[in-house]
Amino acid sequence: MQILNGKEASQAIKDSLKLEVAQLSTNGKTVPHLVAVLVGNNGASETYVAAKVKACEEVGFKSTLIHFEEEVSSLKLLDKIRDLNTDPDVDGILVQLPLPQHISAEEVINTIDPSKDVDGFHPSTVGKMVLGHPTFIPATPYGILLLLEHYKIETKGKHAVIIGRSNIVGRPMSILLSASANPGNCTVTICHSHTKNLNEFAASADILIAALGKPGFVKEDMVKQGAVVIDVGITRVLDASKKSGYSIQGDVAFEEVAPKCSFITPVPGGVGPMTIAALMKNTFKACSVKHFE
Ligand code: NAD
């Protein structure tokens, strides 16, 4: 069993981006600029956005964090996004989800200029991804592809089972792994909350991706010997033994599942850092397309 170390793989990606950014600076060219928009005071969201801003600093991108109070009106938020859309100094825009109930995430996503949609959630971005046209790939599925690539894991002809069908993880993952690409060329099964016999599907997977947000959901008897297991889940669980008062748990019961796997991601330190590295790659791409192509 080998650990798919997302910290290491993401560091390699960030190191290579850092060199490319340094080259841009040396040549007097503009460096990528990511703007992150955060609404409210959700602790997890604040942590994610801070990690994204830190990653920008690490690779030499410019970054701006715009923090609105929870009560911000939808109108004000959408106006800000329109300003960012037309600001030539801004390459990528991300709005951290979830948003407060009074704001429609769909409307917000639809307002982002697709050429700056580095999270890859805009319908036009998703459409291009489905068709296999060049575009931004949503950061978490993209991070998983990069992780598979980093560890040279063969996907062609494999049976990939994905648990979870959200628009940001499960569904795009199913499309990407079934595409005629590398990584890709899998036969894909997508399971969700209405799937019957989920355990049997899971146990037939060569590559099992758990993205449902239920700590420890995937047990040892749901995993085939030698499977590759990717745990996307991140759930904060109350834990009095931790200084923060909580621990982060994945969707896979790691201790019992790991001995059966050929490869497995830990939580934390697996998919999470890869998601951020993928976002950095998308931001670099947005800048390159705008300024240098
Ligand atoms: P979501 O709540 O939008 O979707 C969950 C999906 O799981 C749904 O499609 C649902 O049908 C399915 N599901 C729920 N219960 C199920 C069950 N009992 N059996 C089968 N399917 C079931 O979640 P999401 O946004 O896709 O996120 C999933 C998890 O991944 C969460 O823990 C989230 O925090 C984490 N996440 C991690 C990263 C990362 O960078 N590592 C990024 C995004 C999301």
XYZ file of N, CA and C in Angstrom, residues 52 93-94 97 109 114 117-147 166-177 232 271-272 274-283 285:
189
model
N -5.836 29.330 0.133
C -5.710 29.687 -1.284
C -4.855 30.950 -1.435
N -11.289 34.765 -10.688
C -12.221 35.136 -9.611
C -12.759 33.850 -9.003
N -12.688 33.764 -7.691
C -13.372 32.632 -7.061
C -14.247 33.150 -5.936
N -17.761 28.974 -1.706
C -19.076 28.411 -1.370
C -18.958 27.655 -0.043
N -22.440 32.370 -9.645
C -21.568 31.621 -10.560
C -21.807 32.069 -12.000
N -16.672 33.825 -17.781
C -16.078 32.492 -17.965
C -14.560 32.516 -18.182
N -13.166 32.273 -14.749
C -13.862 31.285 -13.911
C -12.913 30.150 -13.499
N -11.942 30.487 -12.644
C -10.891 29.517 -12.313
C -11.381 28.365 -11.431
N -12.570 28.485 -10.867
C -13.162 27.361 -10.126
C -13.842 26.379 -11.088
N -14.106 26.840 -12.297
C -14.681 25.957 -13.331
C -16.131 25.596 -13.105
N -16.915 26.502 -12.505
C -18.314 26.178 -12.178
C -19.325 26.807 -13.136
N -18.895 27.776 -13.964
C -19.833 28.458 -14.856
C -20.390 27.455 -15.884
N -21.690 27.571 -16.221
C -22.266 26.602 -17.163
C -21.486 26.493 -18.477
N -20.952 27.611 -18.949
C -20.229 27.535 -20.222
C -18.911 26.770 -20.028
N -18.283 26.930 -18.863
C -17.053 26.177 -18.565
C -17.367 24.685 -18.480
N -18.467 24.378 -17.780
C -18.852 22.972 -17.602
C -19.168 22.338 -18.960
N -19.874 23.098 -19.810
C -20.218 22.588 -21.142
C -18.968 22.244 -21.934
N -17.983 23.137 -21.881
C -16.733 22.877 -22.611
C -16.026 21.647 -22.051
N -16.044 21.542 -20.721
C -15.380 20.379 -20.104
C -16.031 19.082 -20.580
N -17.377 19.080 -20.616
C -18.107 17.873 -21.031
C -17.729 17.502 -22.470
N -17.573 18.524 -23.308
C -17.257 18.280 -24.717
C -15.771 18.011 -24.951
N -14.976 18.165 -23.902
C -13.537 17.929 -24.032
C -12.802 19.082 -24.683
N -13.431 20.285 -24.669
C -12.757 21.462 -25.226
C -11.846 22.069 -24.162
N -10.827 22.825 -24.600
C -9.937 23.440 -23.603
C -10.728 24.392 -22.708
N -10.576 24.258 -21.410
C -11.277 25.132 -20.459
C -10.705 24.912 -19.064
N -11.298 25.567 -18.084
C -10.887 25.324 -16.700
C -11.607 24.083 -16.185
N -10.862 23.219 -15.534
C -11.475 22.022 -14.942
C -11.690 22.333 -13.464
N -12.888 22.020 -12.915
C -13.131 22.317 -11.500
C -11.985 21.793 -10.628
N -11.595 22.618 -9.669
C -10.326 22.402 -8.966
C -10.187 21.031 -8.290
N -11.241 20.521 -7.663
C -11.060 19.249 -6.936
C -10.890 18.068 -7.908
N -11.779 17.908 -8.911
C -11.531 16.836 -9.867
C -10.185 16.991 -10.591
N -9.836 18.235 -10.914
C -8.558 18.487 -11.586
C -7.405 18.051 -10.672
N -7.520 18.394 -9.390
C -6.482 18.005 -8.421
C -6.344 16.486 -8.352
N -7.461 15.780 -8.433
C -7.415 14.310 -8.390
C -6.716 13.770 -9.645
N -7.043 14.361 -10.798
C -6.364 13.934 -12.041
C -4.849 14.167 -11.924
N -4.492 15.325 -11.371
C -3.060 15.631 -11.226
C -2.375 14.658 -10.271
N -3.104 14.245 -9.249
C -2.548 13.291 -8.281
C -2.331 11.924 -8.945
N -22.218 15.542 -6.817
C -22.338 17.009 -6.772
C -21.733 17.622 -8.024
N -22.156 18.877 -8.289
C -21.650 19.575 -9.474
C -20.185 19.949 -9.346
N -19.679 19.978 -8.107
C -18.288 20.423 -7.961
C -17.294 19.268 -7.848
N -17.778 18.077 -7.482
C -16.838 16.951 -7.365
C -17.298 15.730 -8.180
N -18.333 15.036 -7.690
C -18.677 13.734 -8.257
C -19.004 13.748 -9.734
N -19.900 14.655 -10.134
C -20.340 14.648 -11.534
C -19.196 14.994 -12.504
N -18.470 16.130 -12.273
C -17.349 16.389 -13.192
C -16.300 15.274 -13.171
N -16.100 14.686 -12.001
C -15.109 13.590 -11.913
C -15.508 12.439 -12.817
N -16.818 12.138 -12.837
C -17.301 11.015 -13.652
C -17.088 11.307 -15.145
N -17.274 12.570 -15.512
C -17.106 12.954 -16.921
C -15.623 12.885 -17.309
N -14.789 13.400 -16.439
C -13.354 13.450 -16.758
C -12.745 12.048 -16.821
N -13.124 11.187 -15.894
C -12.521 9.844 -15.895
C -13.041 8.978 -17.037
N -12.224 12.177 -0.845
C -12.407 13.622 -1.050
C -12.999 14.277 0.208
N -6.398 14.955 -1.065
C -7.066 15.726 -2.123
C -7.064 17.238 -1.824
N -7.142 17.601 -0.554
C -7.223 19.026 -0.171
C -6.114 19.867 -0.794
N -4.213 19.178 -3.211
C -4.243 19.069 -4.681
C -5.271 20.026 -5.273
N -6.377 20.224 -4.554
C -7.411 21.153 -5.013
C -6.814 22.559 -5.137
N -5.997 22.920 -4.173
C -5.402 24.260 -4.192
C -4.366 24.376 -5.316
N -3.581 23.324 -5.490
C -2.586 23.344 -6.583
C -3.300 23.467 -7.937
N -4.432 22.772 -8.069
C -5.189 22.827 -9.335
C -5.741 24.232 -9.565
N -6.199 24.860 -8.501
C -6.692 26.237 -8.609
C -5.560 27.169 -9.073
N -4.360 26.940 -8.553
C -3.213 27.759 -8.965
C -2.935 27.551 -10.462
N -3.042 26.304 -10.897
C -2.808 26.023 -12.325
C -3.869 26.709 -13.192
N -5.114 26.667 -12.742
C -6.183 27.337 -13.501
C -5.939 28.840 -13.572
N -5.477 29.419 -12.469
C -5.239 30.868 -12.437
C -4.090 31.235 -13.383
N -3.293 29.600 -15.993
C -3.829 29.433 -17.346
C -4.665 30.655 -17.750
